Structure formats: C-alpha cells, structure tokens
Coordinates of C-alpha atoms in Angstrom, one line a residue:
M3 CA -47.5 57.7 119.2
K4 CA -49.2 54.1 118.6
R5 CA -52.8 54.0 118.5
T6 CA -55.6 51.3 118.0
F7 CA -58.5 51.7 115.8
S8 CA -61.2 49.6 114.0
V9 CA -61.5 49.8 110.1
S10 CA -63.8 47.5 108.1
A11 CA -62.1 46.5 104.9
S12 CA -62.0 43.8 102.5
A13 CA -59.3 42.4 100.0
T14 CA -58.9 40.9 96.5
L15 CA -55.9 39.7 95.0
I16 CA -54.5 40.8 91.5
A17 CA -51.3 38.9 90.8
V18 CA -49.1 39.9 88.1
S19 CA -46.4 37.4 87.5
A20 CA -43.6 36.2 85.3
L21 CA -43.5 32.7 84.0
A22 CA -40.5 30.2 83.7
G23 CA -40.7 26.9 81.8
L24 CA -44.1 27.3 80.7
A25 CA -45.4 25.7 77.5
A26 CA -47.0 28.1 74.9
V27 CA -50.5 29.0 75.5
G28 CA -53.3 29.7 73.1
S29 CA -54.8 33.0 71.7
P30 CA -57.0 35.1 74.0
A31 CA -60.2 33.9 72.3
S32 CA -59.4 30.4 72.6
A33 CA -58.4 30.8 76.3
A34 CA -61.7 32.2 77.0
N35 CA -63.7 29.6 74.9
N36 CA -61.9 26.8 76.5
A37 CA -62.3 28.0 80.0
G38 CA -64.9 26.1 82.2
D39 CA -68.0 27.4 83.5
N40 CA -68.7 29.2 80.1
G41 CA -65.7 31.3 80.6
R42 CA -66.6 32.8 83.7
V43 CA -63.6 34.2 85.6
K44 CA -63.5 33.0 89.1
N45 CA -60.0 34.1 90.1
V46 CA -57.8 37.0 89.0
I47 CA -54.0 37.0 89.8
Y48 CA -52.5 40.4 89.0
M49 CA -48.7 40.4 89.1
V50 CA -46.7 43.6 89.1
G51 CA -42.9 43.7 88.2
D52 CA -42.2 47.0 89.9
G53 CA -40.1 49.3 87.8
M54 CA -40.2 46.7 84.8
G55 CA -40.2 48.3 81.4
R56 CA -40.0 46.8 78.0
T57 CA -36.3 46.8 78.0
H58 CA -36.1 45.0 81.5
V59 CA -38.1 42.3 79.8
T60 CA -36.1 42.1 76.5
A61 CA -32.7 42.2 78.7
G62 CA -34.0 39.2 80.9
R63 CA -35.0 37.2 77.8
E64 CA -31.6 37.6 76.3
R65 CA -29.9 37.0 79.5
F66 CA -31.4 33.8 80.5
Y67 CA -32.9 32.4 77.1
G68 CA -30.9 34.0 74.4
A69 CA -32.1 36.0 71.5
D70 CA -34.5 33.4 70.1
G71 CA -36.0 32.5 73.5
R72 CA -38.8 33.9 75.5
L73 CA -39.7 34.8 79.1
N74 CA -42.6 32.9 80.6
M75 CA -44.5 36.2 80.8
E76 CA -44.1 36.7 77.2
K77 CA -45.5 33.4 76.4
L78 CA -49.0 34.6 77.6
P79 CA -51.1 35.2 74.4
A80 CA -52.4 38.8 74.8
H81 CA -49.8 41.4 74.6
G82 CA -50.3 45.2 75.1
Y83 CA -48.9 48.4 76.7
V84 CA -50.1 50.6 79.7
S85 CA -49.7 54.4 80.2
T86 CA -48.8 55.2 83.6
Y87 CA -48.8 59.1 84.2
S88 CA -50.1 60.6 87.4
V89 CA -51.6 63.9 88.2
E90 CA -50.7 67.0 90.5
K91 CA -51.9 67.5 93.8
N92 CA -55.6 68.8 93.9
S93 CA -56.0 67.9 90.2
G94 CA -59.1 66.8 88.7
Q95 CA -59.5 63.6 86.8
P96 CA -58.7 63.4 83.0
G97 CA -61.2 65.4 81.0
Q98 CA -62.1 67.7 83.9
E99 CA -61.3 71.3 83.6
D100 CA -58.8 71.2 86.6
F101 CA -56.9 68.3 85.3
H102 CA -53.1 68.6 85.7
P103 CA -51.1 65.6 84.6
N104 CA -47.6 64.6 86.1
Y105 CA -46.0 62.4 83.3
V106 CA -43.8 60.4 85.7
T107 CA -45.6 58.5 88.2
D108 CA -44.5 56.8 91.6
S109 CA -45.5 53.4 92.8
A110 CA -48.1 54.7 95.0
S111 CA -50.2 56.8 92.5
S112 CA -49.8 53.9 90.1
A113 CA -51.1 51.2 92.6
T114 CA -54.1 53.7 93.2
A115 CA -54.8 54.0 89.6
W116 CA -55.3 50.2 89.0
A117 CA -56.6 49.5 92.7
S118 CA -59.1 52.4 92.7
G119 CA -59.6 53.5 89.1
V120 CA -58.6 57.1 89.7
K121 CA -55.6 59.3 88.9
T122 CA -53.9 60.8 91.9
Y123 CA -50.7 62.5 93.1
N124 CA -47.3 60.8 93.6
A125 CA -47.3 59.2 97.1
A126 CA -50.9 59.0 97.5
L127 CA -52.6 55.8 98.3
G128 CA -56.4 55.0 98.0
V129 CA -57.2 58.7 97.8
D130 CA -57.9 60.7 94.8
A131 CA -55.9 63.9 94.0
K132 CA -57.9 66.0 96.3
G133 CA -57.6 63.6 99.3
T134 CA -60.9 61.8 99.1
S135 CA -60.8 58.2 99.9
V136 CA -61.6 55.8 97.3
P137 CA -62.5 52.0 97.6
T138 CA -60.0 49.5 96.3
L139 CA -60.6 46.5 94.1
M140 CA -59.5 44.3 96.8
E141 CA -61.9 45.8 99.5
K142 CA -64.7 45.2 96.8
A143 CA -63.6 41.7 96.0
K144 CA -63.6 41.0 99.8
Q145 CA -67.1 42.4 100.2
A146 CA -68.3 40.3 97.4
G147 CA -67.2 37.1 99.0
Y148 CA -64.0 36.5 97.2
R149 CA -60.8 35.2 99.1
T150 CA -58.0 37.8 98.9
G151 CA -54.2 37.9 98.9
N152 CA -51.4 40.2 98.7
V153 CA -47.7 39.3 98.1
S154 CA -44.6 41.3 97.7
T155 CA -40.8 41.1 98.0
A156 CA -40.9 44.7 99.4
E157 CA -42.2 45.6 102.9
I158 CA -45.9 44.9 102.8
T159 CA -46.7 48.5 103.9
D160 CA -44.6 49.7 101.0
A161 CA -46.5 51.4 98.0
T162 CA -47.7 48.5 95.7
P163 CA -49.2 46.2 98.1
A164 CA -50.4 49.0 100.3
G165 CA -52.5 50.3 97.5
Q166 CA -54.9 47.6 97.8
M167 CA -55.2 47.7 101.8
S168 CA -54.9 51.2 102.8
H169 CA -55.8 54.8 102.4
A170 CA -53.2 57.2 103.1
L171 CA -52.3 60.8 102.1
A172 CA -48.6 59.9 102.1
R173 CA -46.9 56.7 101.4
G174 CA -44.3 57.2 104.0
C175 CA -46.9 56.9 106.6
Q176 CA -46.0 53.2 107.3
G177 CA -45.7 52.7 111.1
P178 CA -45.0 51.5 113.7
V179 CA -45.6 54.9 115.0
Y180 CA -47.5 57.9 113.9
S181 CA -45.6 60.9 112.6
A182 CA -47.0 64.2 111.5
A183 CA -44.1 64.6 109.2
A184 CA -44.8 61.4 107.5
C185 CA -48.5 61.2 107.6
Q186 CA -50.1 64.6 107.2
D187 CA -50.2 66.5 104.1
T188 CA -51.7 70.0 104.5
A189 CA -51.2 70.8 100.8
I190 CA -54.2 68.6 100.5
T191 CA -56.3 69.0 103.6
G192 CA -55.6 72.7 104.4
S193 CA -54.9 72.0 108.1
P194 CA -53.8 68.9 110.0
L195 CA -56.2 65.9 110.2
A196 CA -57.2 64.3 113.5
T197 CA -55.0 61.4 114.2
S198 CA -58.1 59.2 114.2
D199 CA -58.8 60.0 110.5
L200 CA -58.0 56.8 108.7
R201 CA -56.1 58.8 105.9
V202 CA -53.2 59.7 108.4
T203 CA -53.3 56.2 110.2
P204 CA -50.0 54.3 109.7
I205 CA -50.4 51.7 107.1
A206 CA -49.3 48.8 109.3
D207 CA -52.1 49.6 111.7
Q208 CA -54.5 49.6 108.8
I209 CA -53.4 46.2 107.4
A210 CA -53.4 44.6 110.7
R211 CA -57.0 45.5 111.5
N212 CA -59.0 45.8 108.3
G213 CA -58.8 42.2 107.1
T214 CA -58.7 43.3 103.6
A215 CA -56.4 40.4 102.5
D216 CA -56.7 36.9 103.8
V217 CA -53.2 36.0 102.9
I218 CA -50.3 38.7 103.5
L219 CA -46.9 37.4 102.7
G220 CA -43.7 39.7 102.3
G221 CA -41.3 41.9 104.2
G222 CA -41.6 44.6 106.6
L223 CA -41.9 43.0 110.0
S224 CA -40.3 46.0 111.8
R225 CA -43.3 48.0 110.8
F226 CA -45.7 45.8 113.1
D227 CA -45.7 45.4 116.8
T228 CA -47.2 43.5 119.6
A229 CA -50.6 45.2 119.4
D230 CA -50.8 44.5 115.6
E231 CA -49.9 40.7 116.3
K232 CA -52.7 40.6 118.8
A233 CA -55.1 42.3 116.3
L234 CA -54.2 39.9 113.6
R235 CA -54.6 36.8 116.0
D236 CA -58.0 38.1 117.2
Q237 CA -59.3 38.0 113.4
G238 CA -58.1 34.5 113.1
Y239 CA -54.8 34.9 111.3
T240 CA -52.1 32.4 111.5
V241 CA -49.3 34.6 112.4
L242 CA -45.8 33.2 110.9
G243 CA -42.9 34.4 113.1
S244 CA -43.9 37.1 115.5
P245 CA -44.2 41.0 115.3
A246 CA -44.2 41.0 118.9
S247 CA -40.7 39.5 119.4
Q248 CA -39.6 40.6 116.0
T249 CA -39.0 37.0 115.0
V250 CA -38.9 36.9 111.0
A251 CA -40.8 33.8 109.5
T252 CA -39.0 31.4 107.4
K253 CA -39.7 29.5 104.1
K254 CA -40.1 26.4 106.2
D255 CA -42.9 28.1 108.2
L256 CA -44.5 29.0 105.1
A257 CA -44.4 25.6 103.6
S258 CA -46.4 24.2 106.7
A259 CA -48.8 27.1 106.9
D260 CA -52.5 26.6 106.4
G261 CA -55.8 28.1 107.6
Q262 CA -58.1 30.6 106.1
K263 CA -56.0 33.6 107.0
V264 CA -52.2 33.6 106.9
F265 CA -49.7 36.6 107.7
G266 CA -46.2 36.1 107.1
L267 CA -43.3 38.6 107.0
F268 CA -39.9 37.0 106.4
N269 CA -37.6 40.0 106.8
K270 CA -37.7 43.3 108.8
G271 CA -37.4 45.3 105.9
N272 CA -37.7 44.3 102.1
L273 CA -36.9 40.8 101.2
T274 CA -33.3 39.9 100.2
V275 CA -32.3 40.0 96.5
E276 CA -32.1 36.6 94.8
K277 CA -28.4 37.0 93.8
S278 CA -27.4 37.7 97.5
K279 CA -29.1 34.5 98.4
Q280 CA -27.4 32.6 95.7
D281 CA -24.3 33.8 96.7
N282 CA -24.6 33.2 100.5
P283 CA -26.7 30.1 100.7
S284 CA -25.9 29.7 104.5
A285 CA -26.8 33.0 105.5
P286 CA -30.2 33.5 107.6
Q287 CA -31.6 35.6 104.7
A288 CA -31.2 32.5 102.4
Q289 CA -34.3 31.1 104.6
E290 CA -36.6 33.6 102.9
P291 CA -39.0 32.0 100.3
T292 CA -38.7 33.0 96.8
L293 CA -41.6 35.0 95.1
A294 CA -42.5 31.8 93.2
E295 CA -42.7 29.9 96.3
M296 CA -45.0 32.6 98.1
T297 CA -47.2 32.7 95.0
K298 CA -47.9 29.2 94.8
K299 CA -48.4 28.9 98.4
S300 CA -50.8 31.9 98.4
I301 CA -52.6 30.2 95.5
D302 CA -52.9 26.9 97.5
L303 CA -54.3 28.8 100.5
L304 CA -56.8 31.0 98.7
G305 CA -58.0 28.1 96.4
S306 CA -58.5 25.7 99.3
G307 CA -60.8 28.0 101.2
S308 CA -62.5 29.9 98.3
Q309 CA -65.7 27.5 98.5
G310 CA -66.5 28.1 95.0
N311 CA -66.4 31.9 95.2
G312 CA -63.0 32.3 93.8
F313 CA -60.1 34.7 94.8
Y314 CA -58.2 37.8 93.9
L315 CA -54.5 37.8 94.4
Q316 CA -51.8 40.5 93.8
V317 CA -48.0 39.6 93.6
E318 CA -45.3 42.0 93.4
G319 CA -41.7 41.6 92.2
A320 CA -40.6 44.7 93.9
L321 CA -36.7 44.5 93.8
I322 CA -36.6 44.9 90.0
D323 CA -37.4 48.7 90.9
K324 CA -35.2 48.9 93.8
R325 CA -32.1 47.4 92.0
S326 CA -32.8 49.5 88.8
H327 CA -32.8 52.7 91.2
A328 CA -29.3 51.7 92.3
N329 CA -28.2 51.0 88.7
D330 CA -27.3 47.4 89.7
A331 CA -27.8 45.5 86.2
S332 CA -26.8 42.2 87.9
Q333 CA -29.3 42.1 90.6
T334 CA -31.8 43.7 88.4
L335 CA -31.7 40.8 85.9
E336 CA -31.9 38.2 88.7
E337 CA -35.0 39.9 90.0
I338 CA -36.5 39.7 86.7
K339 CA -35.9 36.0 86.5
A340 CA -37.3 35.5 90.0
F341 CA -40.5 37.5 89.0
D342 CA -40.7 35.4 85.8
D343 CA -40.4 32.3 87.8
A344 CA -43.5 33.5 89.9
V345 CA -45.4 34.0 86.5
A346 CA -44.9 30.4 85.8
A347 CA -46.4 29.5 89.1
A348 CA -49.4 31.5 88.5
M349 CA -49.8 30.3 84.9
N350 CA -49.5 26.5 85.9
F351 CA -52.5 27.0 88.2
A352 CA -54.4 29.2 85.6
Q353 CA -54.0 26.6 82.7
N354 CA -55.1 23.8 85.0
D355 CA -58.0 25.7 86.5
G356 CA -59.6 27.2 83.5
N357 CA -61.4 30.1 85.1
T358 CA -58.6 32.4 86.1
L359 CA -57.5 35.7 84.5
V360 CA -53.8 36.6 84.9
I361 CA -52.5 39.8 84.2
V362 CA -48.6 40.6 84.2
T363 CA -47.7 44.2 84.1
A364 CA -45.7 47.0 85.7
D365 CA -46.4 50.0 87.6
H366 CA -43.8 52.3 85.9
E367 CA -40.3 51.9 84.1
C368 CA -37.4 52.6 86.2
A369 CA -34.0 54.1 85.4
G370 CA -34.1 54.3 81.7
F371 CA -32.5 50.8 81.5
N372 CA -31.2 50.3 77.9
I373 CA -29.4 47.6 75.9
I374 CA -26.6 49.1 73.9
E375 CA -24.3 48.1 71.1
K376 CA -21.5 45.6 72.1
G377 CA -18.2 47.6 72.5
S378 CA -19.9 51.0 72.5
F379 CA -20.3 53.6 75.5
T380 CA -22.9 56.2 76.4
N381 CA -22.8 60.0 76.1
A382 CA -22.6 60.2 79.9
E383 CA -19.0 58.6 79.6
A384 CA -17.8 61.0 77.1
A385 CA -15.2 63.5 77.7
N386 CA -17.0 65.8 75.3
P387 CA -20.5 64.6 74.6
P388 CA -21.4 65.3 71.1
V389 CA -22.8 68.9 70.6
N390 CA -26.4 69.1 69.1
V391 CA -25.8 72.3 66.9
D392 CA -29.7 72.3 66.4
G393 CA -30.1 72.7 70.2
G394 CA -31.1 76.4 69.7
N395 CA -34.4 75.4 67.9
T396 CA -36.9 75.4 70.6
A397 CA -39.1 73.0 68.7
N398 CA -36.0 70.9 68.1
N399 CA -37.7 69.1 65.2
S400 CA -35.2 69.5 62.2
T401 CA -32.5 67.1 61.5
P402 CA -29.7 67.7 64.2
T403 CA -26.3 67.8 63.1
R404 CA -23.8 66.3 65.5
T405 CA -20.2 67.8 65.8
G406 CA -17.3 67.5 68.3
G407 CA -15.2 64.5 69.2
N408 CA -17.3 61.7 71.1
T409 CA -14.2 60.4 73.1
K410 CA -14.3 58.4 76.1
D411 CA -13.3 60.1 79.3
A412 CA -11.3 57.6 81.4
T413 CA -12.0 59.2 84.5
R414 CA -15.8 58.8 84.1
S415 CA -15.5 55.3 82.7
T416 CA -12.8 53.1 84.3
G417 CA -14.2 49.6 83.4
I418 CA -17.2 47.4 83.3
V419 CA -19.7 48.3 86.2
N420 CA -19.6 44.8 87.6
G421 CA -15.7 44.7 87.2
A422 CA -12.8 47.1 88.3
G423 CA -14.8 50.4 87.9
S424 CA -17.8 49.4 90.0
G425 CA -16.7 51.3 93.0
D426 CA -16.4 54.6 90.9
P427 CA -19.4 56.9 91.5
H428 CA -18.6 58.5 88.0
N429 CA -18.7 55.1 86.4
F430 CA -21.1 55.1 83.7
A431 CA -19.6 52.1 81.8
P432 CA -21.9 49.5 80.6
A433 CA -22.5 46.3 82.5
T434 CA -21.9 43.3 80.5
F435 CA -23.4 39.7 80.7
R436 CA -22.8 36.5 79.0
T437 CA -25.9 34.9 77.2
P438 CA -26.8 31.4 76.0
D439 CA -25.7 32.5 72.6
D440 CA -22.2 33.3 73.7
A441 CA -19.4 30.8 73.2
A442 CA -18.1 28.8 76.2
G443 CA -15.7 30.5 78.3
V444 CA -17.4 34.0 77.9
Q445 CA -17.8 35.7 81.2
D446 CA -20.0 38.3 82.7
G447 CA -18.0 41.5 83.0
S448 CA -15.9 41.0 80.0
K449 CA -15.9 42.9 76.7
D450 CA -16.6 39.6 74.9
A451 CA -20.1 39.2 76.6
S452 CA -23.0 39.9 74.3
L453 CA -25.4 41.7 76.5
W454 CA -24.4 45.2 77.2
L455 CA -26.7 47.2 79.6
T456 CA -26.7 50.8 80.9
Y457 CA -28.8 53.1 82.5
L458 CA -30.3 56.7 82.0
S459 CA -30.7 57.7 85.6
G460 CA -31.6 56.4 88.9
N461 CA -35.2 57.7 88.7
H462 CA -38.5 56.6 87.3
T463 CA -39.3 57.3 83.5
G464 CA -42.7 58.1 82.0
A465 CA -42.5 55.2 79.4
D466 CA -45.4 52.9 78.8
V467 CA -45.1 49.6 80.3
P468 CA -45.9 46.1 78.9
V469 CA -48.8 44.0 79.8
F470 CA -49.2 40.4 79.3
S471 CA -52.4 38.5 80.1
F472 CA -54.2 35.2 79.9
G473 CA -57.8 34.0 80.2
S474 CA -61.2 35.4 79.7
G475 CA -61.1 39.1 79.5
S476 CA -57.4 39.3 78.1
E477 CA -58.6 40.4 74.8
K478 CA -59.2 43.8 76.4
L479 CA -55.6 44.2 77.2
Q480 CA -54.3 43.9 73.7
G481 CA -53.2 47.3 72.3
S482 CA -52.9 50.5 74.5
V483 CA -54.8 51.1 77.8
D484 CA -54.3 53.4 80.8
N485 CA -53.5 52.0 84.1
T486 CA -56.9 53.1 85.5
D487 CA -58.4 50.9 82.7
L488 CA -57.0 47.9 84.7
F489 CA -59.4 48.6 87.5
T490 CA -62.4 48.3 85.3
I491 CA -61.0 45.4 83.4
V492 CA -60.5 43.6 86.6
G493 CA -63.6 44.9 88.4
D494 CA -65.7 43.5 85.5
A495 CA -64.0 40.0 85.4
L496 CA -64.8 39.8 89.1
R497 CA -68.3 41.4 88.6
V498 CA -67.6 44.1 91.3
S499 CA -67.4 47.2 89.2

C-alpha cells in the first residue's frame, strides 16, 4: 500500500571519512587557532565507517601501508574512543530509574544516538526507546539555514543514512510499500498506529518528501517509485537516473550534476563492493562512483550553494560492516581503503577551508575482527578447544589453567579462507594477506603472508570504536566519549543544540 504525505524536515550533514595520501596535520589546538573566522565552524563533515572497530583500522593500515605506515584517518590530530551501547525497548535514558542498557547496538540505535542525542532500542530510528519522535541534527541544521547532505554506499533508506532523515519504529520500514509487519511495533505503541503516523511511514516516502538533505547520494533505487520521483522534482531536486523507470544513475551522471538539490542512486540495492568493481571493470556496476568521488562531489555541491551559512554532511562507508558480517576479510580490507580515500577527500577540503570540523568514527564494531599470530590458528578451528579448568568459578577471576590438546581439526580448517577452504562452511582458517613489509613474490592466501586475519562471529560486538577528528571542537573528542555526546559536540559546533 503506497501513500503520499507531507512532512516538513531539514537536513544537516555530518561526514565521517577516511583519508588517503594526506600530509600530517597539526594538533587540535593549532587546528582551531589557525582556522579562519576566529575558529568558527561553518561546516561539519561526519564520516561513519560502519562496523569499523580498532582492529579494522589496524588491519587496513598494515595491509596497505605496512607496520610503520598510517591510514589517512589516523593522521587526524585528535584521537579517542566512543562507547556504543543501546537500550532495551521502553527503557529510560541513562541515569533514570527505568534505564535498561543493551550492551551491543545495531546501526539504527547508534545512528539515533549521534543524530538525536538519545539512547534507543535496536532497530529504532529518530525515536527514543519509548517511541517518541526526536529531532535530528540534520533537521536542526536545515532549519538553521545550513546546506545538508547524506552519502552512503548502502541503500539510502538503510539505518545509518536514514537516522538523519526519518523517524521510524522499525528500520525495516524502508518501502516502497507499507507493511504492518515491517513498520508497526506494538511492543512500543500497545496497538497499531494509524498508517498516517510518520513513525510507520516507509522511510523512502519520508526521504522523498521531507527535504531534510539537499544532496542525497547512495544506493537503494528499488525503494523509490514514480510518486517519489515526482515529489523530489516538485521540491526542485535534480534527479540522476530515474526511480520511475528504475534507471540507476552513473558516475558520469554524478560528475556533470549541478544545482542546489541533487538526488542520485547508483544501484537498486547497496552499492557494489570495491573489489568486485576492480575485478570486473567492464561490468555495469563499475560505473558506480566510489565513496571518495561521492564525498568530493557532495562537498562541491553543498559548498557552492551555502551562501556563507555552511553545510553539514554525513558520509557512510557501509560495506565495511556488510563484508564483516560475511566474514569476508579480503573485501572488508578494500572497503576500509575506500572509506579512507573518502576521508582524504574530506580532509583536503577541510585543510584548505579552515572552518570545517571533520569527525571520523564508527557506529559499532562488527564480527570481532582480529589479527592473529602468523602461522597460528583459532580455538574455533581446534579439534578439542583447550579446557578452562577454572570455568566452574562463576566469577572466573582467578588465573585459569589450560589443559588438553589444542590440535587443529582438518574438517573444520581446510585451508586459507581466500584459498582452497573458502567454500567450506566449517572453515575458520585465517585469511592471509601480503603487506608492503613482505618480500617480493609473497602472495595473498599463502602461509608466508604477514597479515593473518580472523573473525569472532558474524555479528556486532559491544566494543568501543575509534574516533579521529580535525578542526575547532576536535579537542572534545580526545579520550572517551559516548555516542550521544557526538550529538552535543556537533550541535554545539553548528550552534543548533
């Protein structure tokens, strides 16, 4: 059931990106002092490496730059960590009597935390844990006169980009049609809401009509239809490709795009992983733009129309998470590099501009990505994983004694993941990769490669995630913060708190 509706909204863009080939930058204090306009932040670029934990960053650095190298995001002057926990349904906020934490977040509750400043339950977007709608930073920035943008390698209706542009009880309510199963949540509301309620309106409908983001680039064309295209054009958007005919846009379309408002989706679903495009340069999917290209173009479009008010841009490298869920180390590494290249594009602008705060972080860690010792294997591969004889201690706080033979089980580990054993669902063997520190001739997938990677699971973890930042206000992101603090820090920078 498709409906039309009218929603007022506004957008601001926080871009979190990864930087390739960038020269070293100064300290947070010097970055603020040297900025123009007395250090006033006019632009915020908030970049999210979805699923990117500390080990993802380390592995990306070692894979592409070696042990003594650095990713571009690591060259930003301020470094810290972000706690990411969510809460249970109907929970109060931290400090309240009815507060009930959930230590492992999903992308929706995490996006709501930094976009709206509240803890909420997993799957919720733009509502608190009791279902009350809360405004987003992008809406606030739009209302304050900023230009706004939202870029992702996922479907633009997916959790991270949707967290700035929609309000939904359930992240699965993406569209193109309304579904009670996907949109309603009576555990929150008690009884089904009227379909006219914004919180059960398909996210695609909301995005196409509320005008929250001036520039929208990513995937998910199949979520939009003819009525959505008309709604966008009626608001003055230049629509690349066509939701009506389901014609995806291309990087050529993006390169020539101009105007105050641009909507471009380059795949019917998520964008294509970089490794696949590299391996198949003649495929139609190779005509999709990279995240760095979308980042640079969105900055150009937003900056040219800001008229001195500035802009707020959010950029997501979504496929780090999706390939980590699949325990696909090779493609995970390429997506980390693609995200890091987008950070470079953001930082090249920020350093020249002097009035831009860049924040690079993640929503959560995914899959317990680990770097293990060369030549070793994990307990998951063992025929008889070592017994912890102290396991009967409920506190388990004494020194454990390991007994039993830790021998490798050939039926569970038949080779390197990216080699002969890759098709075996029981294969927990490490994936191995050459690095710039390896001798000539060492190949990915060989035992001689120096980088050995493995996964704990296919799910999110509750680990804190890194945050890197540059510009006035970045000093607030040194040390440890919570993801809801990002809402306040960015809101203060844009003066919309």
